[in-house]
């Protein structure tokens, strides 16, 4: 990750402290605190690297307020967030690494800048639930991030449930040629997908 992106998210993280409680656990096996009601998973579709964290819905709302002060477009935020996530994926960093925490901060902020966030807030009035930030690496060297949301118990998703959510999102994104994600992926020359995801996609067609 470039020093500019690194410094940017460090500054954002500093603005959110104290009280910025992201609890990271490789593979989503850590037990969250009773007060934590919002779960975030980072997923790289090229390597199947994944990590998860839990926080308070109030912290997600605070991240949204801080991000609004920066007056950045959703595309700008998502572009900046992709770099720390892809760096963690390439190095296969674990949940306790500082750069993973940085990537989690970036993804949390990116989620709050999306249309999915707005739709969830309009529908249920709270970000509490499970968020997945999926990153697609494109053949032209660019990347594309998108959120997935689902409601569920206040525990980390078990692997079968997480894989089911990812399969559904993948089929929606790439199995439907008319989806906005599919169109953007085609514009970038196609997505670099892990062989397992290629199989999932083939099975969905």
mmCIF file of C-alpha atoms in Angstrom:
data_model
loop_
_atom_site.group_PDB
_atom_site.id
_atom_site.type_symbol
_atom_site.label_atom_id
_atom_site.label_comp_id
_atom_site.label_asym_id
_atom_site.label_seq_id
_atom_site.Cartn_x
_atom_site.Cartn_y
_atom_site.Cartn_z
ATOM 1 C CA UNK A 1 0.000 0.000 0.000
ATOM 2 C CA UNK A 2 1.265 3.457 -0.789
ATOM 3 C CA UNK A 3 2.251 5.687 2.093
ATOM 4 C CA UNK A 4 -0.513 8.112 1.098
ATOM 5 C CA UNK A 5 -3.298 5.562 1.564
ATOM 6 C CA UNK A 6 -1.658 4.244 4.722
ATOM 7 C CA UNK A 7 -1.434 7.706 6.248
ATOM 8 C CA UNK A 8 -4.984 8.589 5.170
ATOM 9 C CA UNK A 9 -6.608 5.644 6.947
ATOM 10 C CA UNK A 10 -4.405 6.061 10.007
ATOM 11 C CA UNK A 11 -5.647 9.639 10.306
ATOM 12 C CA UNK A 12 -9.251 8.529 9.872
ATOM 13 C CA UNK A 13 -8.750 5.858 12.527
ATOM 14 C CA UNK A 14 -7.270 8.412 14.898
ATOM 15 C CA UNK A 15 -10.292 10.671 14.419
ATOM 16 C CA UNK A 16 -12.586 7.797 15.351
ATOM 17 C CA UNK A 17 -10.776 7.040 18.616
ATOM 18 C CA UNK A 18 -11.435 6.652 21.518
ATOM 19 C CA UNK A 19 -14.083 3.979 21.398
ATOM 20 C CA UNK A 20 -13.266 2.555 17.967
ATOM 21 C CA UNK A 21 -13.626 -1.119 18.891
ATOM 22 C CA UNK A 22 -12.777 -3.475 16.076
ATOM 23 C CA UNK A 23 -12.126 -6.980 17.349
ATOM 24 C CA UNK A 24 -10.349 -9.084 14.786
ATOM 25 C CA UNK A 25 -10.366 -12.847 14.617
ATOM 26 C CA UNK A 26 -8.906 -14.943 11.807
ATOM 27 C CA UNK A 27 -11.569 -17.062 10.158
ATOM 28 C CA UNK A 28 -14.330 -15.460 12.216
ATOM 29 C CA UNK A 29 -13.871 -17.724 15.231
ATOM 30 C CA UNK A 30 -13.420 -15.136 17.975
ATOM 31 C CA UNK A 31 -16.336 -14.624 20.372
ATOM 32 C CA UNK A 32 -17.532 -10.991 20.229
ATOM 33 C CA UNK A 33 -18.368 -8.892 23.261
ATOM 34 C CA UNK A 34 -22.037 -8.935 24.265
ATOM 35 C CA UNK A 35 -22.485 -5.283 23.280
ATOM 36 C CA UNK A 36 -21.133 -5.737 19.752
ATOM 37 C CA UNK A 37 -23.936 -5.990 17.228
ATOM 38 C CA UNK A 38 -22.235 -5.281 13.902
ATOM 39 C CA UNK A 39 -19.913 -7.699 12.092
ATOM 40 C CA UNK A 40 -17.674 -6.990 9.120
ATOM 41 C CA UNK A 41 -15.838 -9.500 6.928
ATOM 42 C CA UNK A 42 -13.193 -8.610 4.349
ATOM 43 C CA UNK A 43 -12.990 -10.939 1.358
ATOM 44 C CA UNK A 44 -10.623 -10.959 -1.628
ATOM 45 C CA UNK A 45 -12.170 -12.894 -4.518
ATOM 46 C CA UNK A 46 -8.772 -13.534 -6.120
ATOM 47 C CA UNK A 47 -7.218 -15.372 -3.169
ATOM 48 C CA UNK A 48 -10.187 -16.200 -0.887
ATOM 49 C CA UNK A 49 -8.379 -14.364 1.928
ATOM 50 C CA UNK A 50 -10.909 -13.445 4.574
ATOM 51 C CA UNK A 51 -10.926 -11.901 8.024
ATOM 52 C CA UNK A 52 -13.666 -10.643 10.290
ATOM 53 C CA UNK A 53 -14.264 -8.095 13.010
ATOM 54 C CA UNK A 54 -17.038 -7.006 15.359
ATOM 55 C CA UNK A 55 -17.917 -3.516 16.503
ATOM 56 C CA UNK A 56 -20.833 -1.440 17.773
ATOM 57 C CA UNK A 57 -23.455 -0.100 15.397
ATOM 58 C CA UNK A 58 -22.869 3.304 17.011
ATOM 59 C CA UNK A 59 -19.257 3.157 15.819
ATOM 60 C CA UNK A 60 -20.409 2.493 12.262
ATOM 61 C CA UNK A 61 -22.631 5.564 12.504
ATOM 62 C CA UNK A 62 -19.720 7.586 13.843
ATOM 63 C CA UNK A 63 -17.543 6.389 10.971
ATOM 64 C CA UNK A 64 -20.237 7.617 8.597
ATOM 65 C CA UNK A 65 -20.242 11.070 10.211
ATOM 66 C CA UNK A 66 -16.455 11.336 10.070
ATOM 67 C CA UNK A 67 -16.400 10.260 6.434
ATOM 68 C CA UNK A 68 -19.014 12.843 5.476
ATOM 69 C CA UNK A 69 -16.688 15.560 6.767
ATOM 70 C CA UNK A 70 -14.104 14.543 4.153
ATOM 71 C CA UNK A 71 -16.545 15.211 1.275
ATOM 72 C CA UNK A 72 -15.266 12.305 -0.817
ATOM 73 C CA UNK A 73 -17.265 10.408 -3.425
ATOM 74 C CA UNK A 74 -18.109 6.729 -2.777
ATOM 75 C CA UNK A 75 -15.807 5.761 -5.662
ATOM 76 C CA UNK A 76 -12.892 7.654 -4.107
ATOM 77 C CA UNK A 77 -13.447 6.008 -0.738
ATOM 78 C CA UNK A 78 -13.766 2.520 -2.242
ATOM 79 C CA UNK A 79 -10.614 3.047 -4.303
ATOM 80 C CA UNK A 80 -8.611 4.034 -1.245
ATOM 81 C CA UNK A 81 -10.030 1.121 0.759
ATOM 82 C CA UNK A 82 -9.091 -1.513 -1.804
ATOM 83 C CA UNK A 83 -5.349 -1.006 -1.422
ATOM 84 C CA UNK A 84 -4.959 -1.986 2.264
ATOM 85 C CA UNK A 85 -7.263 -4.972 1.794
ATOM 86 C CA UNK A 86 -5.370 -6.285 -1.229
ATOM 87 C CA UNK A 87 -2.047 -5.778 0.527
ATOM 88 C CA UNK A 88 -3.227 -7.848 3.496
ATOM 89 C CA UNK A 89 -4.505 -10.512 1.130
ATOM 90 C CA UNK A 90 -1.279 -10.743 -0.854
ATOM 91 C CA UNK A 91 0.756 -11.081 2.339
ATOM 92 C CA UNK A 92 -1.850 -13.409 3.918
ATOM 93 C CA UNK A 93 -1.781 -11.314 7.085
ATOM 94 C CA UNK A 94 -3.700 -12.498 10.131
ATOM 95 C CA UNK A 95 -6.269 -10.621 12.157
ATOM 96 C CA UNK A 96 -3.865 -9.349 14.796
ATOM 97 C CA UNK A 97 -1.653 -7.492 12.304
ATOM 98 C CA UNK A 98 -1.805 -3.640 12.391
ATOM 99 C CA UNK A 99 -2.347 -3.490 8.632
ATOM 100 C CA UNK A 100 -5.396 -5.722 8.952
ATOM 101 C CA UNK A 101 -6.823 -3.285 11.496
ATOM 102 C CA UNK A 102 -6.108 -0.487 9.026
ATOM 103 C CA UNK A 103 -7.885 -2.434 6.281
ATOM 104 C CA UNK A 104 -10.866 -2.980 8.566
ATOM 105 C CA UNK A 105 -11.114 0.753 9.255
ATOM 106 C CA UNK A 106 -10.986 1.449 5.520
ATOM 107 C CA UNK A 107 -13.708 -1.094 4.772
ATOM 108 C CA UNK A 108 -15.990 0.144 7.548
ATOM 109 C CA UNK A 109 -15.806 3.664 6.137
ATOM 110 C CA UNK A 110 -16.334 2.402 2.588
ATOM 111 C CA UNK A 111 -19.444 0.474 3.586
ATOM 112 C CA UNK A 112 -21.031 3.640 4.987
ATOM 113 C CA UNK A 113 -20.570 5.448 1.651
ATOM 114 C CA UNK A 114 -22.538 2.925 -0.425
ATOM 115 C CA UNK A 115 -26.089 2.707 -1.693
ATOM 116 C CA UNK A 116 -26.458 -0.568 0.194
ATOM 117 C CA UNK A 117 -25.791 1.278 3.456
ATOM 118 C CA UNK A 118 -28.456 3.857 2.602
ATOM 119 C CA UNK A 119 -30.947 1.124 1.699
ATOM 120 C CA UNK A 120 -30.313 -0.751 4.958
ATOM 121 C CA UNK A 121 -30.654 2.417 7.018
ATOM 122 C CA UNK A 122 -33.902 3.305 5.232
ATOM 123 C CA UNK A 123 -35.289 -0.195 5.713
ATOM 124 C CA UNK A 124 -34.317 -1.069 9.295
ATOM 125 C CA UNK A 125 -32.832 2.149 10.675
ATOM 126 C CA UNK A 126 -29.664 0.528 12.002
ATOM 127 C CA UNK A 127 -26.438 -0.934 10.565
ATOM 128 C CA UNK A 128 -26.509 -3.790 13.084
ATOM 129 C CA UNK A 129 -26.008 -7.095 11.309
ATOM 130 C CA UNK A 130 -23.414 -8.725 9.082
ATOM 131 C CA UNK A 131 -21.513 -6.838 6.377
ATOM 132 C CA UNK A 132 -19.164 -8.384 3.829
ATOM 133 C CA UNK A 133 -16.838 -6.136 1.840
ATOM 134 C CA UNK A 134 -15.973 -8.086 -1.326
ATOM 135 C CA UNK A 135 -13.040 -6.950 -3.437
ATOM 136 C CA UNK A 136 -12.691 -7.965 -7.085
ATOM 137 C CA UNK A 137 -9.288 -7.633 -8.741
ATOM 138 C CA UNK A 138 -9.753 -6.707 -12.389
ATOM 139 C CA UNK A 139 -7.592 -7.730 -15.326
ATOM 140 C CA UNK A 140 -6.723 -4.098 -16.093
ATOM 141 C CA UNK A 141 -5.081 -3.720 -12.675
ATOM 142 C CA UNK A 142 -7.942 -1.846 -11.040
ATOM 143 C CA UNK A 143 -10.099 -3.185 -8.229
ATOM 144 C CA UNK A 144 -13.768 -3.060 -7.335
ATOM 145 C CA UNK A 145 -15.290 -3.278 -3.866
ATOM 146 C CA UNK A 146 -18.907 -3.882 -2.971
ATOM 147 C CA UNK A 147 -20.847 -4.551 0.261
ATOM 148 C CA UNK A 148 -23.175 -7.408 1.115
ATOM 149 C CA UNK A 149 -25.537 -7.133 4.087
ATOM 150 C CA UNK A 150 -27.573 -9.675 6.010
ATOM 151 C CA UNK A 151 -29.243 -9.771 9.393
ATOM 152 C CA UNK A 152 -28.469 -12.523 11.847
ATOM 153 C CA UNK A 153 -27.455 -13.490 15.394
ATOM 154 C CA UNK A 154 -24.837 -11.464 17.281
ATOM 155 C CA UNK A 155 -22.099 -13.993 16.639
ATOM 156 C CA UNK A 156 -19.622 -14.405 13.804
ATOM 157 C CA UNK A 157 -21.068 -16.237 10.825
ATOM 158 C CA UNK A 158 -20.076 -19.877 10.587
ATOM 159 C CA UNK A 159 -18.069 -20.812 7.500
ATOM 160 C CA UNK A 160 -20.957 -22.580 5.677
ATOM 161 C CA UNK A 161 -23.219 -19.547 6.175
ATOM 162 C CA UNK A 162 -20.481 -17.166 5.081
ATOM 163 C CA UNK A 163 -19.763 -19.227 1.973
ATOM 164 C CA UNK A 164 -23.481 -19.325 1.170
ATOM 165 C CA UNK A 165 -23.655 -15.527 1.343
ATOM 166 C CA UNK A 166 -20.563 -15.219 -0.844
ATOM 167 C CA UNK A 167 -21.954 -17.682 -3.402
ATOM 168 C CA UNK A 168 -25.183 -15.695 -3.625
ATOM 169 C CA UNK A 169 -23.329 -12.398 -4.044
ATOM 170 C CA UNK A 170 -21.015 -13.868 -6.676
ATOM 171 C CA UNK A 171 -23.950 -15.219 -8.684
ATOM 172 C CA UNK A 172 -25.708 -11.862 -8.436
ATOM 173 C CA UNK A 173 -22.596 -9.919 -9.427
ATOM 174 C CA UNK A 174 -21.149 -12.028 -12.230
ATOM 175 C CA UNK A 175 -23.880 -14.512 -13.081
ATOM 176 C CA UNK A 176 -26.174 -11.690 -14.159
ATOM 177 C CA UNK A 177 -24.683 -9.843 -17.165
ATOM 178 C CA UNK A 178 -27.012 -6.903 -16.548
ATOM 179 C CA UNK A 179 -25.885 -6.227 -12.977
ATOM 180 C CA UNK A 180 -23.903 -3.054 -12.343
ATOM 181 C CA UNK A 181 -21.012 -5.061 -10.898
ATOM 182 C CA UNK A 182 -20.918 -7.355 -13.929
ATOM 183 C CA UNK A 183 -20.799 -4.372 -16.255
ATOM 184 C CA UNK A 184 -17.947 -2.752 -14.325
ATOM 185 C CA UNK A 185 -16.045 -6.052 -14.227
ATOM 186 C CA UNK A 186 -16.392 -6.444 -17.996
ATOM 187 C CA UNK A 187 -15.177 -2.879 -18.461
ATOM 188 C CA UNK A 188 -12.060 -3.832 -16.481
ATOM 189 C CA UNK A 189 -11.368 -6.863 -18.670
ATOM 190 C CA UNK A 190 -12.850 -9.404 -16.289
ATOM 191 C CA UNK A 191 -12.211 -10.442 -12.694
ATOM 192 C CA UNK A 192 -9.287 -12.469 -11.368
ATOM 193 C CA UNK A 193 -11.128 -15.193 -9.453
ATOM 194 C CA UNK A 194 -9.843 -17.941 -7.185
ATOM 195 C CA UNK A 195 -10.483 -21.398 -8.755
ATOM 196 C CA UNK A 196 -13.019 -22.201 -6.030
ATOM 197 C CA UNK A 197 -15.026 -19.117 -6.934
ATOM 198 C CA UNK A 198 -14.822 -20.002 -10.602
ATOM 199 C CA UNK A 199 -16.422 -23.329 -9.697
ATOM 200 C CA UNK A 200 -19.091 -21.627 -7.581
ATOM 201 C CA UNK A 201 -19.925 -19.315 -10.463
ATOM 202 C CA UNK A 202 -20.149 -22.206 -12.938
ATOM 203 C CA UNK A 203 -22.481 -24.094 -10.589
ATOM 204 C CA UNK A 204 -24.786 -21.077 -10.312
ATOM 205 C CA UNK A 205 -25.366 -20.886 -14.062
#
